[in-house]
mmCIF file of C-alpha atoms and ligand atoms in Angstrom:
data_model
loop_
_atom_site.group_PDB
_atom_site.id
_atom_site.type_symbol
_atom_site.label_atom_id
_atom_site.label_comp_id
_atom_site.label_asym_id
_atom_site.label_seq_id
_atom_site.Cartn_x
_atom_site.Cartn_y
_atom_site.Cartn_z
ATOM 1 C CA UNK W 1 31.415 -17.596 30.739
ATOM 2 C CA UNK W 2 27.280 -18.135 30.071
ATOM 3 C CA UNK W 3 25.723 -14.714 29.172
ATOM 4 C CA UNK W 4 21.792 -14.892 29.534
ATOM 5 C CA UNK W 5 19.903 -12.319 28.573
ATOM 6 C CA UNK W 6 18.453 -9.982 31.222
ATOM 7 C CA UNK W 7 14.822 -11.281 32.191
ATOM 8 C CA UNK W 8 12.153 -8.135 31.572
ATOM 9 C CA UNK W 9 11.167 -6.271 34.182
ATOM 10 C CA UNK W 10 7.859 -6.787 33.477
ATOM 11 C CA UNK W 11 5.527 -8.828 32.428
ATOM 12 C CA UNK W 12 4.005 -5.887 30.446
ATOM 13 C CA UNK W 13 7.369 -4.862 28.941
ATOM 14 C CA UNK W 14 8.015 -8.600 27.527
ATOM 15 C CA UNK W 15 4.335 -7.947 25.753
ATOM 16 C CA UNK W 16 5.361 -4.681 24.366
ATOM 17 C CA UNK W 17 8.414 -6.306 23.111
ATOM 18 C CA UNK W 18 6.308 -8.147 20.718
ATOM 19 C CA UNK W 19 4.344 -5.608 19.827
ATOM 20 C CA UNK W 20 4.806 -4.949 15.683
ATOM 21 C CA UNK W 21 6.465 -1.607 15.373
ATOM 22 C CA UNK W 22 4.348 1.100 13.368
ATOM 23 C CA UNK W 23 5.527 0.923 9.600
ATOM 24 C CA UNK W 24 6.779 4.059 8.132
ATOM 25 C CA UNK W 25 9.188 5.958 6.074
ATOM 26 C CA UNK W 26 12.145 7.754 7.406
ATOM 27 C CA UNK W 27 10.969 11.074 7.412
ATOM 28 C CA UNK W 28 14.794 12.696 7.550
ATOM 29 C CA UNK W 29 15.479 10.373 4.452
ATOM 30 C CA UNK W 30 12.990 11.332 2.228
ATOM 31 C CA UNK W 31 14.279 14.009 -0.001
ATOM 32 C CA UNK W 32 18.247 13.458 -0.214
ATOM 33 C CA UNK W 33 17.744 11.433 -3.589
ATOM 34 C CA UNK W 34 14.740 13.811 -4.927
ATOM 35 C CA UNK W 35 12.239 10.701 -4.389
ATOM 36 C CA UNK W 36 8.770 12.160 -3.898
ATOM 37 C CA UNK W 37 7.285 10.598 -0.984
ATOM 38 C CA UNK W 38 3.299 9.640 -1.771
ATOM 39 C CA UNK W 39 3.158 6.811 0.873
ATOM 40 C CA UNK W 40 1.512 8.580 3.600
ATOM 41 C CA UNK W 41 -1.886 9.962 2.843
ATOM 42 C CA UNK W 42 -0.290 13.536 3.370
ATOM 43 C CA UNK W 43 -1.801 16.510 1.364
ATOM 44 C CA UNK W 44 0.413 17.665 -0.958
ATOM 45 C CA UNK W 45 0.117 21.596 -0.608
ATOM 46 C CA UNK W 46 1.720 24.034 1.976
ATOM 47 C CA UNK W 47 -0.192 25.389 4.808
ATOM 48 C CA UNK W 48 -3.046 28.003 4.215
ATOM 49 C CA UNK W 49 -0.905 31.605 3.907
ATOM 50 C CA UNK W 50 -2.622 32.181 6.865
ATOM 51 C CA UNK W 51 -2.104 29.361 8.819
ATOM 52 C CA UNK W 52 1.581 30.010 8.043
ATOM 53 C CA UNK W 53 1.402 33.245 9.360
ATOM 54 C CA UNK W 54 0.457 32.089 12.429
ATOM 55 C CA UNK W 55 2.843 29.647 12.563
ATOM 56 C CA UNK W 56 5.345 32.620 12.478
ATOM 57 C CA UNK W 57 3.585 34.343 14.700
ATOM 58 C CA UNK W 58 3.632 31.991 17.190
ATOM 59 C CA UNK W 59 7.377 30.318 16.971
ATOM 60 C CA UNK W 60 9.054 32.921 20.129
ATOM 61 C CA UNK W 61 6.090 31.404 22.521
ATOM 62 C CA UNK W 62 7.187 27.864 22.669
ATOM 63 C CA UNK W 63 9.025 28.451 25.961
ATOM 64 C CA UNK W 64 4.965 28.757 27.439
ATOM 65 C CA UNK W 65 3.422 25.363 28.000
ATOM 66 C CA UNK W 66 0.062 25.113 25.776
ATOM 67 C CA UNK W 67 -3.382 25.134 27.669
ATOM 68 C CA UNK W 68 -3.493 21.295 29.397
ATOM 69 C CA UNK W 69 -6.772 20.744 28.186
ATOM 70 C CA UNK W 70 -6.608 22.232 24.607
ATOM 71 C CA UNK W 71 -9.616 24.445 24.868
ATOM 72 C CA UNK W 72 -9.320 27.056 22.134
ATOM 73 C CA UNK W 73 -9.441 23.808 19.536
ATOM 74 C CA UNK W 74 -12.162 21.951 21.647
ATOM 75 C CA UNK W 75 -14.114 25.194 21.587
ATOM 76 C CA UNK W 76 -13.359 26.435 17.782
ATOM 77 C CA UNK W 77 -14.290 21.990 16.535
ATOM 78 C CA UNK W 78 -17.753 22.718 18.811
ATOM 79 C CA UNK W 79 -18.908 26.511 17.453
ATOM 80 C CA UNK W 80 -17.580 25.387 13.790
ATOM 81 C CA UNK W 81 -20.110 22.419 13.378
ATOM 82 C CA UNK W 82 -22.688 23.801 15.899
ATOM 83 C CA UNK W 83 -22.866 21.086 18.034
ATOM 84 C CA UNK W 84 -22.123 21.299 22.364
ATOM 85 C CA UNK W 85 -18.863 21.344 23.457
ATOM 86 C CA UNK W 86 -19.772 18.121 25.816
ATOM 87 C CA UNK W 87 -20.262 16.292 22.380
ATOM 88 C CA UNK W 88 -16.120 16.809 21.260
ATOM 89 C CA UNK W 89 -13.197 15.177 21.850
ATOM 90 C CA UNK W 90 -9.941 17.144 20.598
ATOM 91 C CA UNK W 91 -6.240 15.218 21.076
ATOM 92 C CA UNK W 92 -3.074 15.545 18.955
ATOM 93 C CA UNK W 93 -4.393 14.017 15.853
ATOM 94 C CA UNK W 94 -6.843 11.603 15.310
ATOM 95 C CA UNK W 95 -4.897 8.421 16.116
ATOM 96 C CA UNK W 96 -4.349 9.867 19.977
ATOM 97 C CA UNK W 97 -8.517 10.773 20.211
ATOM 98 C CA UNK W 98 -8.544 6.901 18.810
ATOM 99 C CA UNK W 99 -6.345 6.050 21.658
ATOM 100 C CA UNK W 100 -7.823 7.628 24.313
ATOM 101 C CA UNK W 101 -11.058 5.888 23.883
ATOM 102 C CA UNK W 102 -9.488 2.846 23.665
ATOM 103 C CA UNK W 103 -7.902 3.570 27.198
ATOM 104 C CA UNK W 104 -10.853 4.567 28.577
ATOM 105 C CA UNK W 105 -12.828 1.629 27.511
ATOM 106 C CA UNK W 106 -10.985 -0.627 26.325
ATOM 107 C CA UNK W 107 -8.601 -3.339 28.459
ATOM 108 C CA UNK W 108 -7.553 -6.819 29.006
ATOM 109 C CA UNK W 109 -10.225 -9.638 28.326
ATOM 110 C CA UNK W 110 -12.359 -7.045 25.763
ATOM 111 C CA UNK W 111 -12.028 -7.362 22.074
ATOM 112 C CA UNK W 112 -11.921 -5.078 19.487
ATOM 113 C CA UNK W 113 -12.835 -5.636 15.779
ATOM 114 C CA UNK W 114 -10.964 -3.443 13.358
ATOM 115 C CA UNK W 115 -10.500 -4.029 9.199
ATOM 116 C CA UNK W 116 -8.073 -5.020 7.803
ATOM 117 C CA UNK W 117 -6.077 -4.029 5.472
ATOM 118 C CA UNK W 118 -6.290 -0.896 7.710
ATOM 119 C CA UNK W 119 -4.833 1.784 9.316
ATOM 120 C CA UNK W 120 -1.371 0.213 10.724
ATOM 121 C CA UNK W 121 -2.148 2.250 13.971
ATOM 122 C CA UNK W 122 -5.374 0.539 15.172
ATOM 123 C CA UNK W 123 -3.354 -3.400 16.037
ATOM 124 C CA UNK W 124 -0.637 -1.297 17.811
ATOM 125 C CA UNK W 125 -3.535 1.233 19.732
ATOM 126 C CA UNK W 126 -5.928 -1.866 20.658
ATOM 127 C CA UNK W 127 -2.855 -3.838 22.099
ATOM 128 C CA UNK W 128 -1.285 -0.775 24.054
ATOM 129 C CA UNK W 129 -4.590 -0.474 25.738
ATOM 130 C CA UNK W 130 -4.121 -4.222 26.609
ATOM 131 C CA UNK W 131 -7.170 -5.576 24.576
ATOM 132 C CA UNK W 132 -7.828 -8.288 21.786
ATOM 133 C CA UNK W 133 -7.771 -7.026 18.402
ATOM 134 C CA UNK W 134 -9.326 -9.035 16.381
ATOM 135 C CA UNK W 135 -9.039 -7.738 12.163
ATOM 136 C CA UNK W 136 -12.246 -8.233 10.298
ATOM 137 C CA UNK W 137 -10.917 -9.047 6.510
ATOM 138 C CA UNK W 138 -12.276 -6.857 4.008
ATOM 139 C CA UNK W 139 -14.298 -8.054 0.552
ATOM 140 C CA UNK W 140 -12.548 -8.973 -2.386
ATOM 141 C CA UNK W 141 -13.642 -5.019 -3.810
ATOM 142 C CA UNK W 142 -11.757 -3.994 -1.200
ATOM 143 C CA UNK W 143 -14.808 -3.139 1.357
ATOM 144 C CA UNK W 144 -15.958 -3.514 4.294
ATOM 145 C CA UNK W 145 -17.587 -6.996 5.394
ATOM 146 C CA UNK W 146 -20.175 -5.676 7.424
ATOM 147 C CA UNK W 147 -22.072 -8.715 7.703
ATOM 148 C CA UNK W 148 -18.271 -10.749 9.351
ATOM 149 C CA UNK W 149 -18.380 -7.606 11.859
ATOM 150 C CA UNK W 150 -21.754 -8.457 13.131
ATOM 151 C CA UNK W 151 -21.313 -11.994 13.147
ATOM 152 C CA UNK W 152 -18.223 -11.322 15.275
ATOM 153 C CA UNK W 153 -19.004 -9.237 17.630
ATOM 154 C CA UNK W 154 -20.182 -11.074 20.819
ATOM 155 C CA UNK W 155 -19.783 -10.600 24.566
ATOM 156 C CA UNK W 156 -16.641 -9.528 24.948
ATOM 157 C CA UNK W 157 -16.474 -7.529 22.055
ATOM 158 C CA UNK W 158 -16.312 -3.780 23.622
ATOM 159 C CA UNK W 159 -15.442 -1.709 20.410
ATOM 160 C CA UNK W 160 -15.737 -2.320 16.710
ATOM 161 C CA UNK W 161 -13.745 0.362 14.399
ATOM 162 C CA UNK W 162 -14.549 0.869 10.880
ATOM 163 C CA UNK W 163 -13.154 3.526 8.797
ATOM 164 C CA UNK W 164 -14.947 5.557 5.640
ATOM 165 C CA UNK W 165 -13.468 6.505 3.173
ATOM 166 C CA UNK W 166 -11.494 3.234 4.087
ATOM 167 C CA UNK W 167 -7.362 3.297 4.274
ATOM 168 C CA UNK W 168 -6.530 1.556 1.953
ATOM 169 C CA UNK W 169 -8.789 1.206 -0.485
ATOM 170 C CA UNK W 170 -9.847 4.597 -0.677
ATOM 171 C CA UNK W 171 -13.770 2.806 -0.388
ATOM 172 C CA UNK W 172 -17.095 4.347 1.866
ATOM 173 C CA UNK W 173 -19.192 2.653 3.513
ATOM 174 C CA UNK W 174 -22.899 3.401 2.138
ATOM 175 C CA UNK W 175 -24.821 5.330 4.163
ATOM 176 C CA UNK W 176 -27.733 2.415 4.565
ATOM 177 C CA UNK W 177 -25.687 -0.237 5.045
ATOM 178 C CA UNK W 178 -23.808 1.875 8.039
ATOM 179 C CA UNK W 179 -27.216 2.505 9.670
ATOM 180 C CA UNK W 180 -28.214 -0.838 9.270
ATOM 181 C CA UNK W 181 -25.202 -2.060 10.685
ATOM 182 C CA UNK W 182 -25.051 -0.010 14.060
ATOM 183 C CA UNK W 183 -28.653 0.188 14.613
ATOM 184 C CA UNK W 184 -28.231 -4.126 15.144
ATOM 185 C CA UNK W 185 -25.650 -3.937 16.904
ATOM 186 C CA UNK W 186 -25.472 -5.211 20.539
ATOM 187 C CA UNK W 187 -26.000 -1.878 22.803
ATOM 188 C CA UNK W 188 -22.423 -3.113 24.742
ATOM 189 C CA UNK W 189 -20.292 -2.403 21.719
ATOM 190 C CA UNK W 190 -18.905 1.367 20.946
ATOM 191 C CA UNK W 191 -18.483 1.948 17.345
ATOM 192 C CA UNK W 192 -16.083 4.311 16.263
ATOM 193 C CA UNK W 193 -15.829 5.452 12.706
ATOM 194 C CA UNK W 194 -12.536 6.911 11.548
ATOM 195 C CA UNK W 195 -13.530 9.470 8.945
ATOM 196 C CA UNK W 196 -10.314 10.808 8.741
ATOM 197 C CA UNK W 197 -10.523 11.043 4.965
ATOM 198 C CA UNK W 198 -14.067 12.524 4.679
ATOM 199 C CA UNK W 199 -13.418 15.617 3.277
ATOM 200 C CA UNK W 200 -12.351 14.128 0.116
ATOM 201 C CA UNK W 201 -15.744 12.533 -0.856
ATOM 202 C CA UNK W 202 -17.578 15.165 -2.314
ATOM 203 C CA UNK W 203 -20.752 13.616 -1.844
ATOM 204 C CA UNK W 204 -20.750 13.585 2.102
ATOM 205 C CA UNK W 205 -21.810 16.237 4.292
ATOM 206 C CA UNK W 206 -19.242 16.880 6.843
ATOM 207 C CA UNK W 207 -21.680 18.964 9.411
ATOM 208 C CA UNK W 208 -24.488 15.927 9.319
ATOM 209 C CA UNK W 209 -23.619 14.774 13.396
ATOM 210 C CA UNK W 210 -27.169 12.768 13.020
ATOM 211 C CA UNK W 211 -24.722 9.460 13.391
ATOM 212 C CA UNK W 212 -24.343 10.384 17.023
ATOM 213 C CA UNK W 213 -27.862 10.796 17.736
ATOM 214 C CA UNK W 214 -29.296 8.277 15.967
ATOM 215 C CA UNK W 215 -26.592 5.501 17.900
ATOM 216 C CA UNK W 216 -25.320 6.982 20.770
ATOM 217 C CA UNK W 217 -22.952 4.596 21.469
ATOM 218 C CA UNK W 218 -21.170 6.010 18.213
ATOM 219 C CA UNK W 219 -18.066 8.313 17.974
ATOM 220 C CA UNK W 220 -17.148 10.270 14.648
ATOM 221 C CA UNK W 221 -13.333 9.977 14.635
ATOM 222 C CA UNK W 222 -12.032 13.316 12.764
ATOM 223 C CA UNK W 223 -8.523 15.304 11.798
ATOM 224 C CA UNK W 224 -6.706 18.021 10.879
ATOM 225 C CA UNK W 225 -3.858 16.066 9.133
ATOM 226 C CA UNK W 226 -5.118 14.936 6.096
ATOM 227 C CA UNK W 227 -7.614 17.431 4.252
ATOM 228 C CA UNK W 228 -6.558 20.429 6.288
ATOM 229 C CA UNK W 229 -2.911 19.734 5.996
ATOM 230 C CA UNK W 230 -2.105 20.058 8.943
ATOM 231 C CA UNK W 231 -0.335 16.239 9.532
ATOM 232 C CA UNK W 232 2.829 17.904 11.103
ATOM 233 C CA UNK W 233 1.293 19.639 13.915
ATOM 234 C CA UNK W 234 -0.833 17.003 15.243
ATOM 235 C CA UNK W 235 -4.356 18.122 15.802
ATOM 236 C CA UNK W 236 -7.580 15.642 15.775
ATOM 237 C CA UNK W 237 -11.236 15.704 17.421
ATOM 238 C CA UNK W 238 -14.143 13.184 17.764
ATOM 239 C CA UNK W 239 -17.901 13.655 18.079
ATOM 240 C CA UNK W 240 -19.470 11.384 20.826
ATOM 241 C CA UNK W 241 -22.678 11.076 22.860
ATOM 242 C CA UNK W 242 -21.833 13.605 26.049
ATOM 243 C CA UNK W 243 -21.051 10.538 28.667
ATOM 244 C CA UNK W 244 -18.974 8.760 26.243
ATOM 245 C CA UNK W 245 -17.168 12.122 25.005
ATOM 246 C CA UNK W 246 -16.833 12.868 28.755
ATOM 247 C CA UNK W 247 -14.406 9.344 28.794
ATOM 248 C CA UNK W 248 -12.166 9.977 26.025
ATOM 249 C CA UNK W 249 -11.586 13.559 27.224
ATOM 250 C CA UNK W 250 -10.285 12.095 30.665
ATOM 251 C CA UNK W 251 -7.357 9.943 28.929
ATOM 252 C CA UNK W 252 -6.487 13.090 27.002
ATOM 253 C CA UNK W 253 -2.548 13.945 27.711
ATOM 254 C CA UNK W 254 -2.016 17.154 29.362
ATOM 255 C CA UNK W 255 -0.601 19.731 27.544
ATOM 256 C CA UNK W 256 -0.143 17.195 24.081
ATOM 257 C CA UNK W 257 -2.337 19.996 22.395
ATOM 258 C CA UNK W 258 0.670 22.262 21.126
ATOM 259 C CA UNK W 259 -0.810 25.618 21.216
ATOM 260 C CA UNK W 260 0.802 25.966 17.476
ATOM 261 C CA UNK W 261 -1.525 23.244 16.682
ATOM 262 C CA UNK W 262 -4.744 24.409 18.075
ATOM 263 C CA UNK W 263 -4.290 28.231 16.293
ATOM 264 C CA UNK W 264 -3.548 26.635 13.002
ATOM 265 C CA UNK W 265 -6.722 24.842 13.081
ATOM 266 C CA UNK W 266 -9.381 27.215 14.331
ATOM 267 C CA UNK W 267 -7.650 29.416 11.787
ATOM 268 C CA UNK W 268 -8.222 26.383 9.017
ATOM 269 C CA UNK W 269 -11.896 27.187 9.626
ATOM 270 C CA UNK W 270 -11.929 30.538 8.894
ATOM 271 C CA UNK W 271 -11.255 30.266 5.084
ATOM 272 C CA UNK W 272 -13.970 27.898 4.051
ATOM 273 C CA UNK W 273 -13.284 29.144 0.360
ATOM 274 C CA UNK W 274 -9.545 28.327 0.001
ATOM 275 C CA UNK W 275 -10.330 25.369 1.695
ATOM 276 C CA UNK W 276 -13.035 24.565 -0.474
ATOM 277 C CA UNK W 277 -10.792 25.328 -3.691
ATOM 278 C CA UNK W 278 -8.103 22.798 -2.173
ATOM 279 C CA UNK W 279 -10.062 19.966 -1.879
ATOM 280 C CA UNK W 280 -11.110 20.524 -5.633
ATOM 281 C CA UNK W 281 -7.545 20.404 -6.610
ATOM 282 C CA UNK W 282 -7.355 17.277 -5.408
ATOM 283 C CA UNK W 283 -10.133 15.364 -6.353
ATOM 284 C CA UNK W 284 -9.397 16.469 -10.048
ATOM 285 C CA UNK W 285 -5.786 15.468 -9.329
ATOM 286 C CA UNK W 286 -6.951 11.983 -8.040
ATOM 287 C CA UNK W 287 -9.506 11.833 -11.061
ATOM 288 C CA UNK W 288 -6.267 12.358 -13.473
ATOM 289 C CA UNK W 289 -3.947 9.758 -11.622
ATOM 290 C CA UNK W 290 -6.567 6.941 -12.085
ATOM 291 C CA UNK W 291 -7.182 8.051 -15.408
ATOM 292 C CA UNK W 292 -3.536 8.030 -16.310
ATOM 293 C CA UNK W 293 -2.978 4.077 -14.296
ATOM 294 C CA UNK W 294 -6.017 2.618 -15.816
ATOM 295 C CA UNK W 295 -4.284 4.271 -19.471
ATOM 296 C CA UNK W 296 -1.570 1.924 -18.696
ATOM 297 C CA UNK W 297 -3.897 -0.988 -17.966
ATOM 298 C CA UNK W 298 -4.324 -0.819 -14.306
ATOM 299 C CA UNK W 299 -7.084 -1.348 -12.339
ATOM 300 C CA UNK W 300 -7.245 1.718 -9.984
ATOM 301 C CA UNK W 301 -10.542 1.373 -6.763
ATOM 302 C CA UNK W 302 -12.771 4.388 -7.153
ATOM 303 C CA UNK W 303 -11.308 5.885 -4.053
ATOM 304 C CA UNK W 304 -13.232 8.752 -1.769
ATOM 305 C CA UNK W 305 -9.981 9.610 -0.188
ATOM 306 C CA UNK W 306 -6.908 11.395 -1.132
ATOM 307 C CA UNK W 307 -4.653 8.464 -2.321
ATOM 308 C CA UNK W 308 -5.511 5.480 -4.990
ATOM 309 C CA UNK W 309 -5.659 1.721 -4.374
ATOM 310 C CA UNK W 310 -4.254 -0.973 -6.632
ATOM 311 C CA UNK W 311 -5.228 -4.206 -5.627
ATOM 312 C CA UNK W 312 -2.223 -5.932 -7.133
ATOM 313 C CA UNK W 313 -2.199 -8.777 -4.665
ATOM 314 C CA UNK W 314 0.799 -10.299 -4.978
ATOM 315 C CA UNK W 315 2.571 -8.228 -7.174
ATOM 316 C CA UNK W 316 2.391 -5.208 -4.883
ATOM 317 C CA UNK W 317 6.161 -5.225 -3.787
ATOM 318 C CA UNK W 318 7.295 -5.621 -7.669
ATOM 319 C CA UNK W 319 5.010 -2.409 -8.006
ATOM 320 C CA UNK W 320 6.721 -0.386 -5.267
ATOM 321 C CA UNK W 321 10.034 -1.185 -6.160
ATOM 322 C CA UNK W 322 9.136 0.069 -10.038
ATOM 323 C CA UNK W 323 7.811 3.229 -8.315
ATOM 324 C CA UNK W 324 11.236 3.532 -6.189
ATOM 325 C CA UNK W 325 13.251 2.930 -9.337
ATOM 326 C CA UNK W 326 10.949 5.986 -11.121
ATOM 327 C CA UNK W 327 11.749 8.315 -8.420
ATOM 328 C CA UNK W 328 8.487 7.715 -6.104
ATOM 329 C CA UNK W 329 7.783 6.248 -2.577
ATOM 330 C CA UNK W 330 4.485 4.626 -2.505
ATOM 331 C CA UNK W 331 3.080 2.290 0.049
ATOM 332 C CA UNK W 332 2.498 -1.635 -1.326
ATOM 333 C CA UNK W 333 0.332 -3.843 1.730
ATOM 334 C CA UNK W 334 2.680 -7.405 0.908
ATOM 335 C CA UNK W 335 -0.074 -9.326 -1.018
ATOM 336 C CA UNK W 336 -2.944 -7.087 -1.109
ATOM 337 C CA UNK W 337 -1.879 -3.992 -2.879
ATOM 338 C CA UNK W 338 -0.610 -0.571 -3.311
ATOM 339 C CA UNK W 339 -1.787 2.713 -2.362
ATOM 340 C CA UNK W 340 -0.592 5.562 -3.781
ATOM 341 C CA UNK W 341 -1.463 9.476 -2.263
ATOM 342 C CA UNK W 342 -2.453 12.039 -4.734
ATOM 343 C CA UNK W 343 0.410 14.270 -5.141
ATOM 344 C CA UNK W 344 1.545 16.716 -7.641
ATOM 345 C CA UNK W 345 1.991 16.730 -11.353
ATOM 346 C CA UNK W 346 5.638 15.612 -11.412
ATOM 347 C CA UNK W 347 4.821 12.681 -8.542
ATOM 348 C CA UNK W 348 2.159 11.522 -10.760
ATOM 349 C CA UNK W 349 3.973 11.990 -13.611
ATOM 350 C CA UNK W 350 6.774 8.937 -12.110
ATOM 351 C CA UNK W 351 3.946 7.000 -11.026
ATOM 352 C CA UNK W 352 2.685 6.287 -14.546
ATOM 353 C CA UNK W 353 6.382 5.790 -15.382
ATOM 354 C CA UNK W 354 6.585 3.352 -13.367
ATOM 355 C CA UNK W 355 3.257 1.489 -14.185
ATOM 356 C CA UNK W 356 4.432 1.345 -17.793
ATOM 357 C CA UNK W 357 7.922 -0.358 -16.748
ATOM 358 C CA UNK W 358 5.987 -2.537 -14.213
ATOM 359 C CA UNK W 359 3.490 -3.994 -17.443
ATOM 360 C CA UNK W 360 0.945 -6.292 -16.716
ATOM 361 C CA UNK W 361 0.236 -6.998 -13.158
ATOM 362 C CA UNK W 362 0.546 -10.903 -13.474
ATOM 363 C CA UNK W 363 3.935 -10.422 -15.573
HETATM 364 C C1 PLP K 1 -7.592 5.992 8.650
HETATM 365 C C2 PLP K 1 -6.722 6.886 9.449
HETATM 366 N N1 PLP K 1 -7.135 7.281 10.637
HETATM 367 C C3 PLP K 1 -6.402 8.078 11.412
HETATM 368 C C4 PLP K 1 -5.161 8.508 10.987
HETATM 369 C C5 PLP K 1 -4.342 9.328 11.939
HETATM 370 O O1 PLP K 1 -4.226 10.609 11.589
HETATM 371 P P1 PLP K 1 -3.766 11.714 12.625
HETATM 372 O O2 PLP K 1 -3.376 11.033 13.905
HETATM 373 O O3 PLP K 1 -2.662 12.413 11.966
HETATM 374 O O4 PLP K 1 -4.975 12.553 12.832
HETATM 375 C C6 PLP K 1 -4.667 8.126 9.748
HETATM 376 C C7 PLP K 1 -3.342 8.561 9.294
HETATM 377 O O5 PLP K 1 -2.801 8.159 8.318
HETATM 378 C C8 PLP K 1 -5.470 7.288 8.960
HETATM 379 O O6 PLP K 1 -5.061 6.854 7.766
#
């Protein structure tokens, strides 16, 4: 007997077949051993106590569906940086707001132009929308080549994403080179910048919108998972130019805005000082690990975000499988590198074990 294998039932599903699947650890496997997982870019604190308290206080309502259209976090992102409520986007997380633009302007026969190394998300979002994605190499120092994305971008190019502080080199994009860059660009093409990290760079102002205004065909690409903590509950928001916010709102799903999710961040907002006092800890933290890997001869990026870049090129598996052995889950990009997320003292502590047991990066 001749057993074929049954035929898709779509033409679709045999493309999402081939579709890469999103890398990532095994969240219900990460602590059975004791490893210390510092491969995702999470922050390594607990919730705000009062964030938690909420939490609590809303557990015995999640038999009520949440508000469809998420308004108490589309209103609380709009009165915390001043700006009109046409101007946001809100989603759960910023990798849905990413998504929704892309499926509402984004489709087959448009291309978009993403960097790469980059967020493992944007090949997988660009091809469920059905477009091109086309990655835009970064420079040797691990930046972006700004001068490839313009030189790209043609006709059919509808969107260009570019991300600052960069995942995964931890790298921003200057501020004059940016403006340079989108003020040239052809008025067909929607940039949006993913400054999911932005919190973390001390020298950027996190209210300054002027991006929007000065190229309207920009969207500001923002979360509450990574400097607000909040990764587990999903909650992200975007600034845009009203018509183009009015777009990515429409590809929003209903009700995918837990109402857990949007109390926890408006009440992120209201303790500016903790949250302040948290992103210190941090940056000193990241300050200490890159002391302590360039102490055992490493070459550590000058990173913006929360997490540390080792462009170890081919010896970034070798590196990740030292970090394993020392107790720690890091995540190595095959040939490029390894980035590492600030954790706590004891994570960093079995990183620099394992850079001293991995030696010289050539060895
Ligand atoms: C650059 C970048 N953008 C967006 C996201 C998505 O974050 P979330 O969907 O949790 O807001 C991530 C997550 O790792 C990221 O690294």
């Amino acid at each position: 007997m001749t057993t074929s294998r049954a035929p898709h039932p779509s033409a679709r599903g045999a493309e999402l077949t081939r579709l890469p699947a999103y890398r990532s650890t095994d969240p219900t496997a990460q602590h059975p051993d004791g490893v210390i997982d510092l491969a995702n870019n999470e922050l390594a604190l607990p919730p705000l106590p009062a964030v938690a308290e909420s939490l609590r206080h809303n557990a015995d309502r999640v038999n009520r569906y949440p508000d469809p259209t998420a308004r108490t976090l589309h209103h609380a992102v709009s009165r915390h940086f001043a700006t009109g409520p046409e101007q946001v986007v809100v989603g759960p997380g910023s990798g849905a707001v990413l998504q929704q633009f892309l499926l509402a302007l984004c489709g087959p026969g448009d291309e978009v132009l993403y960097p790469w190394p980059g967020f493992d998300a944007y090949p997988l979002l660009v091809a469920l929308a059905g477009a091109r994605g086309t990655p835009v190499p970064l420079t040797a120092a691990g930046e972006h080549d700004l001068p490839a994305f313009a030189a790209k971008a043609d006709a059919r190019t509808r969107m260009v994403i570019l991300c600052s502080p960069h995942n995964p080199t931890g790298r921003r994009i200057p501020q004059t080179e940016l403006r340079e860059f989108l003020a040239a660009l052809p008025p067909h093409v929607v940039t949006v910048l993913d400054q999911a990290y932005l919190e973390f760079d001390e020298e950027e102002d996190t209210s300054d919108l002027d991006l929007v205004h000065a190229r309207p065909r920009t969207v500001l690409l923002r979360t509450f998972s990574k400097a607000y903590g909040l990764a587990g509950l999903r909650a992200g928001y975007a600034f845009a130019a009203p018509d183009l916010a009015a777009l990515g709102r429409r590809t929003l799903l209903p009700f995918s805005v837990t109402r857990l999710a949007e109390q926890a961040a408006q009440i992120s907002h209201d303790h500016p000082q903790q949250f302040a006092s948290r992103l210190e800890l941090v940056r000193s933290a990241r300050t200490r690990l890159c002391e302590g890997l360039r102490a055992e001869g490493l070459a550590p990026l000058r990173s913006y975000g929360n997490f540390v870049w080792l462009p170890l090129g081919a010896a970034a598996e070798r590196f990740a499988a030292a970090a394993l052995g020392a107790g720690v889950r890091v995540r190595a990009c095959p040939g490029e590198g390894v980035r590492i997320s600030v954790g706590g003292d004891e994570a960093h502590r079995r990183v620099l074990t394992a850079a001293r047991d991995f030696g010289p990066p050539g060895g």
